[in-house]
Coordinates of C-alpha atoms and ligand atoms in Angstrom, one line a residue:
M6 CA 109.6 60.5 72.5
K7 CA 106.2 60.6 70.7
N8 CA 104.5 60.7 74.1
C9 CA 106.7 63.6 75.3
I10 CA 105.9 65.7 72.2
L11 CA 102.1 65.0 72.8
V12 CA 102.3 66.0 76.5
L13 CA 104.1 69.2 75.4
L14 CA 101.5 70.0 72.9
I15 CA 98.7 69.4 75.4
L16 CA 100.5 71.9 77.9
Y17 CA 100.9 74.5 75.2
S18 CA 97.4 74.5 74.0
T19 CA 96.0 74.8 77.4
S20 CA 95.6 78.3 78.9
A21 CA 98.3 78.9 81.7
I22 CA 96.9 80.2 85.1
S23 CA 98.7 82.9 87.1
Q24 CA 97.8 84.6 90.2
S25 CA 98.3 88.3 91.0
P26 CA 97.6 89.6 94.4
C27 CA 95.8 92.9 94.9
K28 CA 96.1 94.5 98.3
I29 CA 93.1 96.6 99.3
T30 CA 93.4 98.8 102.4
Y31 CA 90.2 100.4 103.7
I32 CA 90.8 104.0 104.8
A33 CA 87.1 105.0 105.6
N34 CA 83.7 105.3 103.9
E35 CA 84.5 104.9 100.1
G36 CA 88.1 105.5 100.5
F37 CA 90.8 102.8 99.7
L38 CA 94.4 102.4 99.0
I39 CA 94.8 99.8 96.1
K40 CA 98.1 98.2 95.5
I41 CA 98.6 95.9 92.5
D42 CA 102.2 95.0 91.5
D43 CA 104.3 98.1 92.0
K44 CA 101.3 100.5 91.6
K45 CA 99.5 102.4 94.2
I46 CA 96.2 104.2 93.8
L47 CA 94.2 106.1 96.3
I48 CA 90.3 106.3 95.6
D49 CA 88.2 108.8 97.6
A50 CA 90.6 108.5 100.4
L51 CA 91.8 112.0 101.0
F52 CA 89.0 113.4 103.2
G53 CA 88.1 114.1 106.8
G54 CA 88.2 117.0 109.2
F55 CA 84.4 117.5 109.5
D56 CA 81.7 117.0 111.9
G57 CA 79.1 114.3 111.6
N58 CA 78.8 110.6 112.2
W59 CA 77.1 109.4 109.1
C60 CA 80.2 107.7 107.8
D61 CA 83.6 106.5 108.8
K62 CA 86.4 109.1 108.6
P63 CA 90.3 108.7 108.7
N64 CA 91.5 109.2 112.3
D65 CA 94.2 111.9 113.0
D66 CA 97.1 109.5 112.5
T67 CA 95.9 108.3 109.2
K68 CA 94.9 111.7 108.1
S69 CA 98.4 113.0 108.9
K70 CA 100.0 110.1 107.0
L71 CA 97.9 110.8 103.9
E72 CA 98.8 114.5 104.1
R73 CA 102.6 113.8 104.5
A74 CA 102.5 111.0 101.9
V75 CA 104.3 108.6 104.1
S76 CA 104.0 104.9 104.4
P77 CA 101.7 103.2 103.4
F78 CA 100.8 106.2 101.3
D79 CA 104.1 106.9 99.9
N80 CA 104.8 106.9 96.2
V81 CA 101.2 106.8 95.3
D82 CA 100.8 106.9 91.5
I83 CA 97.2 108.1 91.1
I84 CA 94.6 109.8 93.3
A85 CA 91.2 109.2 91.9
I86 CA 88.3 111.2 93.2
S87 CA 84.6 110.3 92.3
H88 CA 83.0 113.7 93.3
K89 CA 83.4 116.7 95.6
H90 CA 81.3 115.7 98.5
Q91 CA 83.3 116.1 101.9
D92 CA 83.0 112.4 102.7
H93 CA 85.0 111.7 99.5
F94 CA 87.3 114.7 99.1
N95 CA 89.1 117.4 101.1
A96 CA 91.0 119.9 98.9
E97 CA 93.6 120.9 101.5
M98 CA 94.5 117.2 102.2
V99 CA 94.9 116.7 98.4
I100 CA 97.0 119.7 98.0
K101 CA 99.2 118.6 101.0
H102 CA 99.6 115.2 99.7
I103 CA 100.7 116.5 96.3
I104 CA 103.3 118.9 97.7
N105 CA 104.8 115.8 99.4
N106 CA 104.4 113.5 96.4
P107 CA 104.6 115.7 93.3
K108 CA 104.9 112.6 91.1
C109 CA 101.3 111.5 91.5
I110 CA 98.5 112.3 89.1
I111 CA 95.0 113.5 90.1
V112 CA 92.0 112.3 88.3
C113 CA 88.7 113.9 89.2
P114 CA 85.6 115.6 87.8
K115 CA 85.8 119.2 86.7
Q116 CA 83.4 120.4 89.6
T117 CA 86.1 118.9 92.2
D118 CA 88.9 120.6 90.2
S119 CA 87.0 123.8 90.5
L120 CA 87.3 123.5 94.4
L121 CA 91.1 123.0 94.2
K122 CA 91.3 126.1 92.0
S123 CA 90.4 128.3 94.9
Y124 CA 93.5 127.4 96.8
S125 CA 96.6 129.6 96.4
N126 CA 98.7 126.5 95.7
Y127 CA 96.8 125.6 92.7
E128 CA 99.4 127.0 90.2
M129 CA 102.0 124.6 91.7
I130 CA 99.8 121.5 91.2
K131 CA 97.6 122.3 88.1
N132 CA 99.8 120.3 85.8
I133 CA 99.2 117.0 87.5
I134 CA 95.4 117.3 87.6
I135 CA 93.3 115.6 84.9
A136 CA 89.8 117.0 85.4
I137 CA 87.2 115.1 83.3
T138 CA 83.4 115.1 83.5
P139 CA 82.1 112.9 80.6
A140 CA 78.7 113.9 79.3
I141 CA 75.7 112.0 80.6
N142 CA 75.8 108.4 79.5
R143 CA 79.4 108.8 78.2
D144 CA 82.7 107.5 79.3
T145 CA 86.2 108.1 78.3
S146 CA 89.6 106.3 78.8
L147 CA 93.1 107.3 79.8
K148 CA 96.5 105.8 80.3
I149 CA 98.5 107.0 83.1
K150 CA 101.9 105.4 84.2
N151 CA 100.9 102.1 82.5
I152 CA 97.6 102.0 84.2
N153 CA 94.4 102.0 82.1
I154 CA 91.5 104.0 83.5
R155 CA 88.0 104.1 82.1
I156 CA 86.0 107.0 83.5
L157 CA 82.2 106.6 83.5
R158 CA 79.8 109.4 84.2
L159 CA 77.5 107.9 86.7
E160 CA 74.5 109.7 88.2
H161 CA 74.9 110.5 91.9
S162 CA 72.4 108.7 94.1
H163 CA 69.3 110.8 94.9
Y164 CA 68.7 112.6 98.2
Y165 CA 65.4 114.5 98.5
I166 CA 64.8 117.6 100.5
Q167 CA 61.8 120.0 100.6
D168 CA 62.4 123.2 98.7
E169 CA 62.0 126.1 101.1
V170 CA 60.2 128.3 98.4
T171 CA 58.1 126.0 96.5
G172 CA 57.5 123.3 99.1
L173 CA 58.3 120.7 96.5
K174 CA 60.7 117.8 97.0
V175 CA 63.9 118.3 95.2
N176 CA 66.9 116.0 94.6
K177 CA 69.8 117.9 96.5
H178 CA 72.4 115.9 94.5
E179 CA 71.0 116.4 91.0
N180 CA 73.9 118.7 89.9
I181 CA 76.8 116.7 91.5
E182 CA 79.3 115.4 88.9
N183 CA 80.1 111.7 90.0
I184 CA 82.3 109.5 88.1
G185 CA 83.0 105.8 88.4
F186 CA 86.5 104.2 87.6
V187 CA 87.4 100.9 85.9
I188 CA 91.0 100.7 86.6
N189 CA 93.2 98.0 84.9
V190 CA 96.6 97.3 86.4
G191 CA 98.4 94.3 84.9
G192 CA 95.3 92.8 83.6
I193 CA 93.3 93.1 86.8
N194 CA 90.2 95.1 86.5
L195 CA 88.7 97.1 89.5
F196 CA 85.5 99.0 89.4
H197 CA 84.8 101.9 92.0
C198 CA 81.3 103.5 91.6
G199 CA 81.6 106.4 93.8
D200 CA 78.1 107.5 95.0
A201 CA 76.4 106.1 92.0
N202 CA 72.6 105.6 91.6
P203 CA 72.3 101.8 91.5
W204 CA 68.7 102.1 90.1
K205 CA 69.9 103.9 87.0
E206 CA 69.8 100.8 84.8
E207 CA 70.3 102.7 81.4
E208 CA 73.8 103.7 82.4
Y209 CA 74.9 100.2 83.4
R210 CA 73.3 98.9 80.2
I211 CA 75.3 101.3 78.1
F212 CA 78.6 100.8 79.9
N213 CA 78.1 97.1 80.3
L214 CA 81.0 96.3 82.5
N215 CA 80.1 92.6 82.4
K216 CA 82.1 92.6 79.1
E217 CA 85.3 93.9 80.8
R218 CA 85.4 91.1 83.4
I219 CA 85.4 92.9 86.6
D220 CA 87.7 91.2 89.2
I221 CA 86.8 93.5 92.1
A222 CA 83.9 95.9 92.4
L223 CA 83.9 98.4 95.2
L224 CA 80.2 99.1 95.5
E225 CA 77.9 101.6 97.2
N226 CA 75.9 99.5 99.6
L227 CA 72.6 100.8 98.1
F228 CA 73.3 98.1 95.4
M229 CA 72.0 95.5 97.9
N230 CA 68.6 97.3 98.3
D231 CA 66.2 95.4 96.2
S232 CA 65.9 92.9 93.4
Q233 CA 66.1 95.6 90.8
T234 CA 69.5 96.7 91.8
K235 CA 70.7 93.1 92.2
E236 CA 69.5 92.5 88.6
I237 CA 71.5 95.4 87.3
L238 CA 74.6 94.1 89.3
N239 CA 74.1 90.6 87.9
N240 CA 73.5 91.7 84.3
Y241 CA 75.8 94.6 83.8
I242 CA 78.6 94.3 86.4
N243 CA 78.8 90.7 87.4
P244 CA 82.0 91.1 89.5
K245 CA 84.1 88.2 90.8
N246 CA 84.7 89.9 94.2
I247 CA 82.6 92.6 95.9
I248 CA 83.6 95.0 98.5
L249 CA 80.6 97.0 100.0
M250 CA 81.2 100.5 101.1
H251 CA 79.5 103.7 102.3
F252 CA 77.9 102.3 105.6
E253 CA 76.8 104.3 108.5
P254 CA 79.1 103.2 111.4
S255 CA 76.1 102.9 113.8
N256 CA 74.3 100.7 111.5
A257 CA 76.1 97.4 112.0
Q258 CA 72.9 95.3 111.7
K259 CA 72.2 96.7 108.2
L260 CA 75.7 96.0 107.2
K261 CA 75.4 92.3 108.5
E262 CA 72.0 91.9 106.6
A263 CA 73.3 93.3 103.3
V264 CA 76.3 90.9 103.3
R265 CA 74.1 87.8 104.2
R266 CA 71.7 88.6 101.4
L267 CA 74.4 89.2 98.9
K268 CA 76.2 85.9 99.9
R269 CA 73.2 84.0 98.5
T270 CA 74.4 85.1 95.1
Y271 CA 78.0 86.1 95.4
S272 CA 80.3 84.1 97.6
N273 CA 83.2 86.6 97.5
V274 CA 81.7 89.6 99.4
Y275 CA 83.7 91.7 102.0
V276 CA 82.8 94.5 104.2
F277 CA 85.6 96.3 106.1
K278 CA 84.6 97.3 109.6
K279 CA 87.8 99.1 110.7
S280 CA 89.9 101.8 109.0
M281 CA 93.4 100.6 107.9
K282 CA 92.3 97.0 107.7
Y283 CA 93.5 95.3 104.6
K284 CA 92.8 92.3 102.4
N285 CA 94.9 90.5 99.9
I286 CA 92.7 89.2 97.0
E287 CA 94.3 86.7 94.7
I288 CA 93.1 87.2 91.1
I289 CA 93.4 84.2 88.9
K290 CA 94.2 85.3 85.4
S291 CA 94.1 83.0 82.3
L292 CA 97.0 83.6 79.9
E293 CA 96.7 82.6 76.3
T294 CA 99.6 80.7 75.1
E295 CA 98.8 80.3 71.5
Ligands
ZN23 ZN1 78.1 112.1 97.5

């Protein structure tokens, strides 16, 4: 009897382990459908319909399913949009999806909301849009349908062009409002950085995602560029699983090399090569049983 009590005491003092699956479907570029428990979130997924081959785009069938909000894009709870660029956001597609799924909530920067405002259907959908642009180096938190969302202001990566008047090099993306999302569903933390600038150490030091225990980080592939960005990744994000995104489809070699380099530090690195492929990631959670 004494032995039995001892065994029970040991069991109760040890943390129990539970596993939760997270299904991640790659749409294109930085667009994903995330499914955890009964929640569905689309991030940067409703885009397409433009020329250019610098990124993957949803094909006509996927685009139509996204607009009609049919399986697997039915009953989406949240549409998160990092910024207004056309390889992340298409206002018409977002409006069509919402008309077919009026229960979902949109979270986006104010600049992105301004583009939606120019559509005649805006009055119909404005109540389900949460437009937030935190100030530089600031963040804010929301709870929507039992999903916790931390919104981080992250500088858009730089892109230099020559100013026609002055001849000086200027950062074309300087005024783009880009936000990152830390999404928590049922204890699983997922980080999506949008088109963040991975060299902006100050931001990652301030937000210190390392403290939050990031289970899955969806990262702009520029994070793999050099030792400085990898140090930022190690010190301030330190995710358990990494999905790299934002590759030029023609640059398969760069993709292969990036993964190989990263695997020296992180064993759980994934890159999707085809739209609508998915991956189930098991997240082991420790449950305190005091
Ligand atoms: Zn962008």
